[in-house]
PDB file of C-alpha atoms and ligand atoms in Angstrom:
ATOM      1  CA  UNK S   1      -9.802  -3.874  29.914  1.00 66.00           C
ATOM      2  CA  UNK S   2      -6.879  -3.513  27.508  1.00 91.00           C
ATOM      3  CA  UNK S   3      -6.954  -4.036  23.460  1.00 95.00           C
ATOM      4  CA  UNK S   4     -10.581  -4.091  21.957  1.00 97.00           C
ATOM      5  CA  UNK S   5     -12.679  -6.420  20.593  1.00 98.00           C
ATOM      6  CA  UNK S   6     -12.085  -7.605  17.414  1.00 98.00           C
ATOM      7  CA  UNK S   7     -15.507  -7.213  15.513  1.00 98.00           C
ATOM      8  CA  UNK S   8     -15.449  -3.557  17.034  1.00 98.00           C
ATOM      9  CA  UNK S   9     -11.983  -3.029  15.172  1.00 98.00           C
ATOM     10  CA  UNK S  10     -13.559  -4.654  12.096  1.00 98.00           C
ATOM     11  CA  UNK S  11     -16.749  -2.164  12.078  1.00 98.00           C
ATOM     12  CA  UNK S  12     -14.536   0.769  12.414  1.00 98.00           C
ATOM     13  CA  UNK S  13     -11.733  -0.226  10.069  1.00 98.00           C
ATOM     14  CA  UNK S  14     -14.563  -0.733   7.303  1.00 98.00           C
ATOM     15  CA  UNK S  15     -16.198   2.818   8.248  1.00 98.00           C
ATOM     16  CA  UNK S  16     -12.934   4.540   8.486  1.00 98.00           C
ATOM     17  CA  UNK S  17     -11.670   3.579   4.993  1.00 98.00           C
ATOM     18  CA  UNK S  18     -14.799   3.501   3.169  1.00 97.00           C
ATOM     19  CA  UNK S  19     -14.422   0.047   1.992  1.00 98.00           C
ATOM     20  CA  UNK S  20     -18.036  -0.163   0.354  1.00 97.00           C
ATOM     21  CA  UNK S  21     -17.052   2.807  -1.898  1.00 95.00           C
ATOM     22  CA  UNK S  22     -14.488   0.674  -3.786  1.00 96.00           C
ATOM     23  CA  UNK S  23     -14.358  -2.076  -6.945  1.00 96.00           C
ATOM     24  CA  UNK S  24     -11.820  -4.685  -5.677  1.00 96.00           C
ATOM     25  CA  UNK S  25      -9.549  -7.082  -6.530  1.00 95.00           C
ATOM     26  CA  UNK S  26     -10.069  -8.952  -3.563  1.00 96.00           C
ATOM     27  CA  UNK S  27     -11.851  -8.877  -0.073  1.00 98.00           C
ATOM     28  CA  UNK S  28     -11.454  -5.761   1.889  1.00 98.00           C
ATOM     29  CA  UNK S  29     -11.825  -6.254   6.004  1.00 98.00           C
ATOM     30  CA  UNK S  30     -11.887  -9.041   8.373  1.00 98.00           C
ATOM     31  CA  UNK S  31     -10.657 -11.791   5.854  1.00 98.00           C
ATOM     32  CA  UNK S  32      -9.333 -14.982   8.541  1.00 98.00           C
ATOM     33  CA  UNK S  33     -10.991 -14.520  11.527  1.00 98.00           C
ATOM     34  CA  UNK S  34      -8.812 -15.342  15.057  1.00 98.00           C
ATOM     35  CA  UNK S  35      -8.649 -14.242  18.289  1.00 98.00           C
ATOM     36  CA  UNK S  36     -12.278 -12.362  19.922  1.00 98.00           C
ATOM     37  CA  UNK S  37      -9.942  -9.674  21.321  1.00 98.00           C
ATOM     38  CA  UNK S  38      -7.255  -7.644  20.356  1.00 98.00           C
ATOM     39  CA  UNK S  39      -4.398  -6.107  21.970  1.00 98.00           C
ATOM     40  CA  UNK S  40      -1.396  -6.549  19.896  1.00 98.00           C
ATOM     41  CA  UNK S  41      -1.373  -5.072  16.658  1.00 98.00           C
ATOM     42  CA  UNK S  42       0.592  -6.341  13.687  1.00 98.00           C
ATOM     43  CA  UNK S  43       0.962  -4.317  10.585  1.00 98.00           C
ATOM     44  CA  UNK S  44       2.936  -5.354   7.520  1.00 98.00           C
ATOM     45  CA  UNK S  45       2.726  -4.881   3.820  1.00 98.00           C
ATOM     46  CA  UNK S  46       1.947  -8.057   3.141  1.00 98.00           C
ATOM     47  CA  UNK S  47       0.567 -11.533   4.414  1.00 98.00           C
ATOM     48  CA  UNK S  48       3.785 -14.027   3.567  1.00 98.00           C
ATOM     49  CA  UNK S  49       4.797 -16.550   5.939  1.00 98.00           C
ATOM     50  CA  UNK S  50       7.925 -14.272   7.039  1.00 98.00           C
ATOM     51  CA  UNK S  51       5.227 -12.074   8.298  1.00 98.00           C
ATOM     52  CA  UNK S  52       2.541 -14.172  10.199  1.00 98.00           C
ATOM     53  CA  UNK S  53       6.035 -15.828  11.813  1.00 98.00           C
ATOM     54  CA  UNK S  54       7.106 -12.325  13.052  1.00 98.00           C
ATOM     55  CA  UNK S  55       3.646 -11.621  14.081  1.00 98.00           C
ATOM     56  CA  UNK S  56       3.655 -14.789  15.933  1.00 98.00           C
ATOM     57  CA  UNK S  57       6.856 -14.396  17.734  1.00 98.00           C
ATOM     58  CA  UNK S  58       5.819 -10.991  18.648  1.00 98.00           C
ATOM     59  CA  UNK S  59       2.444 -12.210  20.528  1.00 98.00           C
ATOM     60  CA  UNK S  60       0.077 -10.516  17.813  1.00 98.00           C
ATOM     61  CA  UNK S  61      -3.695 -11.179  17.930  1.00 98.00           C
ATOM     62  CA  UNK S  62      -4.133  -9.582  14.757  1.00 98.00           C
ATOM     63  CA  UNK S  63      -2.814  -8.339  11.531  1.00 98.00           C
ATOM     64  CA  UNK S  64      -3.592  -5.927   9.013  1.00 98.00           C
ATOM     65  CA  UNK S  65      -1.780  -5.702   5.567  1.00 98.00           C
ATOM     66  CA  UNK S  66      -2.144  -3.631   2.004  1.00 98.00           C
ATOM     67  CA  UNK S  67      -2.235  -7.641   0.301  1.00 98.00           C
ATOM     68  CA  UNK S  68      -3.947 -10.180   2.000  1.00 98.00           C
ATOM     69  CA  UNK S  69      -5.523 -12.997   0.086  1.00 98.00           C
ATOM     70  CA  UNK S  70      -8.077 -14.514  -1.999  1.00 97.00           C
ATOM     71  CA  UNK S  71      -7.193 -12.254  -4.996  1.00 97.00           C
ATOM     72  CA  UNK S  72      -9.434 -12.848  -7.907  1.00 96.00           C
ATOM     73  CA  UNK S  73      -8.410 -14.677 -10.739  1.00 96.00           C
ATOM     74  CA  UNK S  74      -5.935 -16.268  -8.387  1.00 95.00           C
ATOM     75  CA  UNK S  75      -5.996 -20.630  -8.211  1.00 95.00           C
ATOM     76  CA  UNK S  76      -8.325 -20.975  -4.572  1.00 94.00           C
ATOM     77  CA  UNK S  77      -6.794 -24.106  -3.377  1.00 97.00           C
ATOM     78  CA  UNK S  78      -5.175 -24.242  -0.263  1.00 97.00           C
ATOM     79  CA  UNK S  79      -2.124 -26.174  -1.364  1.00 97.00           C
ATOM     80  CA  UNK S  80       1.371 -25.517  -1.056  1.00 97.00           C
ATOM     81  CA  UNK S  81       2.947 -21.972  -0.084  1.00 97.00           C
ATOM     82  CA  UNK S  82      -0.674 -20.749   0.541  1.00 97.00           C
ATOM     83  CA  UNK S  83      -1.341 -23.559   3.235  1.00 98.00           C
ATOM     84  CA  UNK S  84       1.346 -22.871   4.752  1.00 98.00           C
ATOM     85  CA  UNK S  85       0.491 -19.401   5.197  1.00 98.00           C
ATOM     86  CA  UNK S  86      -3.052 -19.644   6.549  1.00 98.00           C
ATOM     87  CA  UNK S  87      -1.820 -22.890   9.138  1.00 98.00           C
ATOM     88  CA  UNK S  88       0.718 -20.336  10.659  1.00 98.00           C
ATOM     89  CA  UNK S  89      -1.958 -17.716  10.697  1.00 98.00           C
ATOM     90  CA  UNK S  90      -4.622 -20.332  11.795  1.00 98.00           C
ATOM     91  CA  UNK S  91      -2.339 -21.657  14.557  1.00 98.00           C
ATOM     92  CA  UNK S  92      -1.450 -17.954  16.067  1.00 98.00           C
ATOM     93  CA  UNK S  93      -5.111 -17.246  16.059  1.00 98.00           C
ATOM     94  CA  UNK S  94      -4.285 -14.226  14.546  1.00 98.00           C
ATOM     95  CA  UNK S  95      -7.047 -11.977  12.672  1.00 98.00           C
ATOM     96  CA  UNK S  96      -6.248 -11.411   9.369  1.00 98.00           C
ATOM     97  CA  UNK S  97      -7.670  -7.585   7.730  1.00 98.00           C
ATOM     98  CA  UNK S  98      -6.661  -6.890   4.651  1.00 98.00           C
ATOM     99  CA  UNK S  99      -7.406  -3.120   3.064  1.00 98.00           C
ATOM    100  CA  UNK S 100      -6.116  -3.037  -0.560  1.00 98.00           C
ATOM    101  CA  UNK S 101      -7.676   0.292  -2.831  1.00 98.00           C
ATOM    102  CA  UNK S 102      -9.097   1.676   0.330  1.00 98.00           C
ATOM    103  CA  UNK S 103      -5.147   1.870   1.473  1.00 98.00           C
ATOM    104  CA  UNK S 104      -4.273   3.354  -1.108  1.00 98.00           C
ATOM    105  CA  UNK S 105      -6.804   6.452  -1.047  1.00 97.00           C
ATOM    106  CA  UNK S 106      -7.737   7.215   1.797  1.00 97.00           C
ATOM    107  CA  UNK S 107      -6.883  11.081   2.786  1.00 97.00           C
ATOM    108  CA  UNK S 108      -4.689  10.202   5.863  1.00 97.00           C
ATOM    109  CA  UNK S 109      -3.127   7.101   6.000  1.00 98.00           C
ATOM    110  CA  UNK S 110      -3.500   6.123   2.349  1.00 98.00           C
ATOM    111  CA  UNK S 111      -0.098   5.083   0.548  1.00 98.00           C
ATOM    112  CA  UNK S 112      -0.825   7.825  -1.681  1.00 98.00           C
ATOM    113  CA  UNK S 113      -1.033  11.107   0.770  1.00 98.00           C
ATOM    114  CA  UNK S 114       1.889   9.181   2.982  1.00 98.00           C
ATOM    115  CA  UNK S 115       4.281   8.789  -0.239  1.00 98.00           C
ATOM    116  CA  UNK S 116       3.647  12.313  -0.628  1.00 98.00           C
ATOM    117  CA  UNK S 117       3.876  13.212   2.763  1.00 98.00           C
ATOM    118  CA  UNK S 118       7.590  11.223   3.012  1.00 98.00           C
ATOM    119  CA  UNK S 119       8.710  12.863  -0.255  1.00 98.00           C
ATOM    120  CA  UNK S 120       7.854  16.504   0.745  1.00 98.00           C
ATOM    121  CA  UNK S 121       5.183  17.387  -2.313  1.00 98.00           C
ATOM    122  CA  UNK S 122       2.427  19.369  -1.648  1.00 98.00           C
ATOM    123  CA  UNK S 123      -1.227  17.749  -0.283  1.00 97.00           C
ATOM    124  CA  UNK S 124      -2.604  16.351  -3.553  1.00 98.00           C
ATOM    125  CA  UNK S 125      -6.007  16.427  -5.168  1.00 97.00           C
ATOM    126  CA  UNK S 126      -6.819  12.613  -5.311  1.00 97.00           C
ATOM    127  CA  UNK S 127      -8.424  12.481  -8.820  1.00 97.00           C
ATOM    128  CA  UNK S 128      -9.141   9.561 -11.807  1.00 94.00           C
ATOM    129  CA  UNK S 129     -10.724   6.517 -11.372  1.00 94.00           C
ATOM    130  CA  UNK S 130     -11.657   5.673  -8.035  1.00 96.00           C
ATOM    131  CA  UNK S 131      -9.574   8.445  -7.220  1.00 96.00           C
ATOM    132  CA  UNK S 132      -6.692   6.094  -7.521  1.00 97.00           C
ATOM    133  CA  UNK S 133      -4.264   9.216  -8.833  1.00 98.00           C
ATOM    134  CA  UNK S 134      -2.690  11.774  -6.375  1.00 98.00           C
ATOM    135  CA  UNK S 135      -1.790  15.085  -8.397  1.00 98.00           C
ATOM    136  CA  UNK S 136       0.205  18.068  -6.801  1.00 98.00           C
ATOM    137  CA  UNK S 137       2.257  20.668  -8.411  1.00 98.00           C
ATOM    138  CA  UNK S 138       5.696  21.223  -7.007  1.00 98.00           C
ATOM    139  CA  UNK S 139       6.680  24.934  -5.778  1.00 97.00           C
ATOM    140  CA  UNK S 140       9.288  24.921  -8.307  1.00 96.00           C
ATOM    141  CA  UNK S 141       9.681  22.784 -11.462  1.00 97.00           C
ATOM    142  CA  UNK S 142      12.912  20.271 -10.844  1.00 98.00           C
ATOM    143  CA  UNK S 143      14.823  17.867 -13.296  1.00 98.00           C
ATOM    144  CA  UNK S 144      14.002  14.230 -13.782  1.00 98.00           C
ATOM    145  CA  UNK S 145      17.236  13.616 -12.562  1.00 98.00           C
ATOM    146  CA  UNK S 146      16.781  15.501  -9.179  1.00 98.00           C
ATOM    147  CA  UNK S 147      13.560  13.674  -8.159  1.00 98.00           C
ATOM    148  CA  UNK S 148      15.196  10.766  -8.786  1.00 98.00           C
ATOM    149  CA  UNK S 149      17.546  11.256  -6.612  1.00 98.00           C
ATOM    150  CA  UNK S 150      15.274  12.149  -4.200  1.00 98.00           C
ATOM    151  CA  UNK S 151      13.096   9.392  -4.839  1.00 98.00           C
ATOM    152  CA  UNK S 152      16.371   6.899  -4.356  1.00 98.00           C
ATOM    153  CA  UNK S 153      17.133   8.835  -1.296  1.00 98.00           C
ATOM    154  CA  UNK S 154      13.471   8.452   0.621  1.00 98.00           C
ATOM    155  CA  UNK S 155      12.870   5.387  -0.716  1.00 98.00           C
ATOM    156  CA  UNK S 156      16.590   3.850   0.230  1.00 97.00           C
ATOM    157  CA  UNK S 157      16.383   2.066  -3.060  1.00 97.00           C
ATOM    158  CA  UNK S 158      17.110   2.451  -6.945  1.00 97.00           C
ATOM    159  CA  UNK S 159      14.468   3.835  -9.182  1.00 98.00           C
ATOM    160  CA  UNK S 160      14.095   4.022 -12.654  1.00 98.00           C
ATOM    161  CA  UNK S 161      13.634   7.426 -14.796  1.00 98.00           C
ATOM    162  CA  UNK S 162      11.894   6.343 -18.114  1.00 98.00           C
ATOM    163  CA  UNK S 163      10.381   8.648 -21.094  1.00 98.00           C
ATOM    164  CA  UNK S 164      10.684  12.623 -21.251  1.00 96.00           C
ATOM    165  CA  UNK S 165      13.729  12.741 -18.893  1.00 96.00           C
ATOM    166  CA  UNK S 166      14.795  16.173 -20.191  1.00 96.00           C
ATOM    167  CA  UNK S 167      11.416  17.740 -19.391  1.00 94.00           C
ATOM    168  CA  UNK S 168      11.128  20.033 -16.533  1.00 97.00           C
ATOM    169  CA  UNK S 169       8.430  18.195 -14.038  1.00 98.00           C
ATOM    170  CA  UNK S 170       6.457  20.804 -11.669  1.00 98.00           C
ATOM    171  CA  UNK S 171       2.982  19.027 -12.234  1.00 98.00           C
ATOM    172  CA  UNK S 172       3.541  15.592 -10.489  1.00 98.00           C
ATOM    173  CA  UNK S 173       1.151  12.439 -10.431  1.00 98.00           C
ATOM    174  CA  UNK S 174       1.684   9.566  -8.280  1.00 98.00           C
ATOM    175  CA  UNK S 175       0.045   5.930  -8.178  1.00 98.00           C
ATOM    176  CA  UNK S 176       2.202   3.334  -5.558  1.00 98.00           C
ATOM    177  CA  UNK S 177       2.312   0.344  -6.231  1.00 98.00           C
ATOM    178  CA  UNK S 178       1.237  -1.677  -9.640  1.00 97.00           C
ATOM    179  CA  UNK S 179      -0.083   1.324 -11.693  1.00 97.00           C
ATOM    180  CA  UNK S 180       2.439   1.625 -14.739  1.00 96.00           C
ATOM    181  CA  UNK S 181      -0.533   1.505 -16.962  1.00 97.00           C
ATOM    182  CA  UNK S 182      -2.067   4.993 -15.391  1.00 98.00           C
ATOM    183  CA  UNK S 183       0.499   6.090 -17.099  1.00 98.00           C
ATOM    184  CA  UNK S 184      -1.525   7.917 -19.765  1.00 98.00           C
ATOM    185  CA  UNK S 185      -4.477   8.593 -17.171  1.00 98.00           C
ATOM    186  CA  UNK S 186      -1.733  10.811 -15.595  1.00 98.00           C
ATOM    187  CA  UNK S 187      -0.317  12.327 -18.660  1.00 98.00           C
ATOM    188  CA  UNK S 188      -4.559  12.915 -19.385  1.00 98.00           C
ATOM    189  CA  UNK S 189      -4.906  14.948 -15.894  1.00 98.00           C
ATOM    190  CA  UNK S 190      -1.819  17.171 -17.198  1.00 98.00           C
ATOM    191  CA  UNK S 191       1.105  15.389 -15.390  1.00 98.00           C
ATOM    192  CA  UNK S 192       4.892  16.043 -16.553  1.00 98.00           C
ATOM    193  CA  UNK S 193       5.450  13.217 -14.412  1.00 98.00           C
ATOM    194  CA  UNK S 194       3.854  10.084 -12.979  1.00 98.00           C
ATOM    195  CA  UNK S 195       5.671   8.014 -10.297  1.00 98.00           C
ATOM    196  CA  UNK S 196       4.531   4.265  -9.453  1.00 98.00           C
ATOM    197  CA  UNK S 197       5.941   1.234  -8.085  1.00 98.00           C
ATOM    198  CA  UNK S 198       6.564  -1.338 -11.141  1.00 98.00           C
ATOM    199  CA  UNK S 199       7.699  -1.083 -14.640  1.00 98.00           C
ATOM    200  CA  UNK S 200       6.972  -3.228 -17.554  1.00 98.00           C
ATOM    201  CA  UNK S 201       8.722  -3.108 -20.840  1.00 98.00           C
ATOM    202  CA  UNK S 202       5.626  -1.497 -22.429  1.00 98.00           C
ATOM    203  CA  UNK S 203       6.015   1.207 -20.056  1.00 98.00           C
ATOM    204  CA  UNK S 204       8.941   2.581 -21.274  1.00 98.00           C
ATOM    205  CA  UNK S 205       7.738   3.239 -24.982  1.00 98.00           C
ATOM    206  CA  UNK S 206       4.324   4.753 -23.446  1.00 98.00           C
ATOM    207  CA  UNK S 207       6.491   7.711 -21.465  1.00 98.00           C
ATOM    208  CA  UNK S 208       8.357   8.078 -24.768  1.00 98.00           C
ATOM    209  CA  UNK S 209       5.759   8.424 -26.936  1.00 98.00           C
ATOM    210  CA  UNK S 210       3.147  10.453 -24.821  1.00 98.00           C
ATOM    211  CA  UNK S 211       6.064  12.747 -23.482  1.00 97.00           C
ATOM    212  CA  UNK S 212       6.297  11.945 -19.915  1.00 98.00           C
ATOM    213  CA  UNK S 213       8.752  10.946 -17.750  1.00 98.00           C
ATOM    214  CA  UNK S 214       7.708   7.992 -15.435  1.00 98.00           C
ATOM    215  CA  UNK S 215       9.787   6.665 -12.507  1.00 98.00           C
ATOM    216  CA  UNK S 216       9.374   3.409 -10.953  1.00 98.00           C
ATOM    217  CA  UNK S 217      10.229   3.373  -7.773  1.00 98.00           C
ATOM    218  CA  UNK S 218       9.537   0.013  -6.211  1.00 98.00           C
ATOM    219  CA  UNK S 219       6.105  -1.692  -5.264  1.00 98.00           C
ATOM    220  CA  UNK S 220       6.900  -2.766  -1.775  1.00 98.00           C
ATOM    221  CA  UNK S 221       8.988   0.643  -0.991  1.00 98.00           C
ATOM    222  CA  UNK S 222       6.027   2.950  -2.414  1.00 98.00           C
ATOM    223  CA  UNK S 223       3.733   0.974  -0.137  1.00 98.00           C
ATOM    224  CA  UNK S 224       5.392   0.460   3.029  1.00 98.00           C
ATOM    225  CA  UNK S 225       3.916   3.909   4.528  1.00 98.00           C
ATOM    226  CA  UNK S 226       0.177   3.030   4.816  1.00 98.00           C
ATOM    227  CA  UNK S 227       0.118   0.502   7.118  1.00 98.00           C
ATOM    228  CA  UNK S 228       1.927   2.271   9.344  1.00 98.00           C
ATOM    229  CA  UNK S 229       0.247   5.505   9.140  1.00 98.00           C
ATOM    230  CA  UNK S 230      -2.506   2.654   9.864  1.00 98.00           C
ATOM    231  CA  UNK S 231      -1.253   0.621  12.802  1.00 98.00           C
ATOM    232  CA  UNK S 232      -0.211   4.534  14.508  1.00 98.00           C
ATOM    233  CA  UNK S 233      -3.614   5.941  14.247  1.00 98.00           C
ATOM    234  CA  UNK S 234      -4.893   2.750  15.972  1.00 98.00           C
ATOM    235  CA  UNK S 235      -2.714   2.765  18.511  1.00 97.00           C
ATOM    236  CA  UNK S 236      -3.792   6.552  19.207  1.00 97.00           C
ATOM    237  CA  UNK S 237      -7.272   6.077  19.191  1.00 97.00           C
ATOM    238  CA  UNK S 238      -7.577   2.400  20.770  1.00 98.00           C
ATOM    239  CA  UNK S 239      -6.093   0.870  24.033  1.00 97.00           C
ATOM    240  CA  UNK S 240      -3.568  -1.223  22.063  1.00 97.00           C
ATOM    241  CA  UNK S 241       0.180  -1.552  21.017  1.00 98.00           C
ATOM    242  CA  UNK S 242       1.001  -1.855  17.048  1.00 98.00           C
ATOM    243  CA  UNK S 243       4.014  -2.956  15.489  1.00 98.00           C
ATOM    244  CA  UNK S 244       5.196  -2.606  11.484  1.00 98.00           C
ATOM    245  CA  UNK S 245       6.653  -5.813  10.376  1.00 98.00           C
ATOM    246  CA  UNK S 246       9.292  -5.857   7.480  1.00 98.00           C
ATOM    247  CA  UNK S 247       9.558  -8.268   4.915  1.00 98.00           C
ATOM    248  CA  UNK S 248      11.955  -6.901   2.070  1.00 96.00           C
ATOM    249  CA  UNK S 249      11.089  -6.752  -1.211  1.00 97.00           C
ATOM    250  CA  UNK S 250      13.116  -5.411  -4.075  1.00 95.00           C
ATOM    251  CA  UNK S 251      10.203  -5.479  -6.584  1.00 95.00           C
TER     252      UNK S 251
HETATM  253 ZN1  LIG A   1       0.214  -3.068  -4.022  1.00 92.80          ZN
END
């Protein structure tokens, strides 16, 4: 039979990434249970209502995203733009798996190793807290101004050179997403550099004043290559069809 059942997916997304090795900020795996079985694959950055609608259309039975729900801290109630969300996911009977830190390390289809992998640096040594820094030295050192340009380039977006800009970078660290405050953790594991997703205005005077240049380079655009690095190496190893939904984010 075609697709595969979906608490078989569940046990082998949890073993694959590892999710018991990591301290989360919400609920890694299987969180809105849908369909029993699975042959259409949705896999998007994250769970808005743009997204489940797509899925929808599309015929998905599940869907698998970097930020799913229930985030800690966050107000539970299911009120508003959240109820929305889950009725159109409720209503689709779609499966909702959510893999947040375990995205973002994992050795082959983490949004770490796939950032680098789209940029061209060298494998990295995955290293700091929960291993949540990648750290590679280029083959040559290069300008602040050239890797931003690459950056711009790969990413099809602006990005943001803050701090030492007029140091030459050849020992690179990279965090996607939200990790402008690794920005010393970096700088402490020898960095000239230290590329993330999102800037705040604290950021700025930290690269100054510890001497390294940090580029910001988008949170959704840093993290759109792990899911589907994801929904691929499903598709290889499973009977079933995946399919990377877009929901544009300049942040
Ligand atoms: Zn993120």
């Amino acid at each position: 039979m075609e697709g595969i059942a979906r608490d078989q997916l569940a046990v082998y997304l949890n073993d694959w990434l590892e999710i018991d090795r990591f301290k989360d900020y919400s609920p890694n795996g299987l969180q809105v249970e849908g369909k029993a079985h699975i042959r259409r694959l949705a896999v998007a950055v994250t769970a808005t209502r743009e997204v489940i609608e797509k899925a929808a259309d599309w015929g998905a039975d599940a869907l698998i995203v970097h930020h799913g729900w229930f985030w800690r801290g966050e107000d539970p109630r299911l009120v508003g733009y959240r109820q929305k969300r889950l009725r159109a996911l409720l209503v689709a009977e779609i499966n909702l798996f959510a893999f947040h830190l375990p995205l973002d390390v994992h050795q082959e289809v983490g949004n770490n190793v796939c950032l680098g992998r789209v940029m061209g640096w060298p494998s990295p040594a995955l290293l700091g807290e929960q291993q949540l820094i990648a750290r590679a030295d280029l083959p040559e050192a290069v300008s602040a101004e050239a890797l931003q340009q690459q950056l711009a380039f790969h990413l099809e977006r602006p990005v943001l050179a803050v701090g030492a800009v007029d140091r030459p970078i050849q020992r690179l660290a990279w965090c996607t997403g939200a990790a402008q405050d690794m920005i010393q953790a970096a700088a402490d594991l020898g960095a000239d550099a230290f590329v993330s997703g999102e800037i705040s205005e604290r950021s700025t005077y930290m690269a100054r004043e510890i001497g390294i240049t940090y580029f910001a380079a988008g949170h959704y655009a840093t993290e759109r290559f792990g899911v589907q690095a994801l929904g691929k190496h499903l598709q290889a190893r499973f009977p079933l069809q995946s399919r990377f939904i877009e929901d544009p984010n300049p942040a």
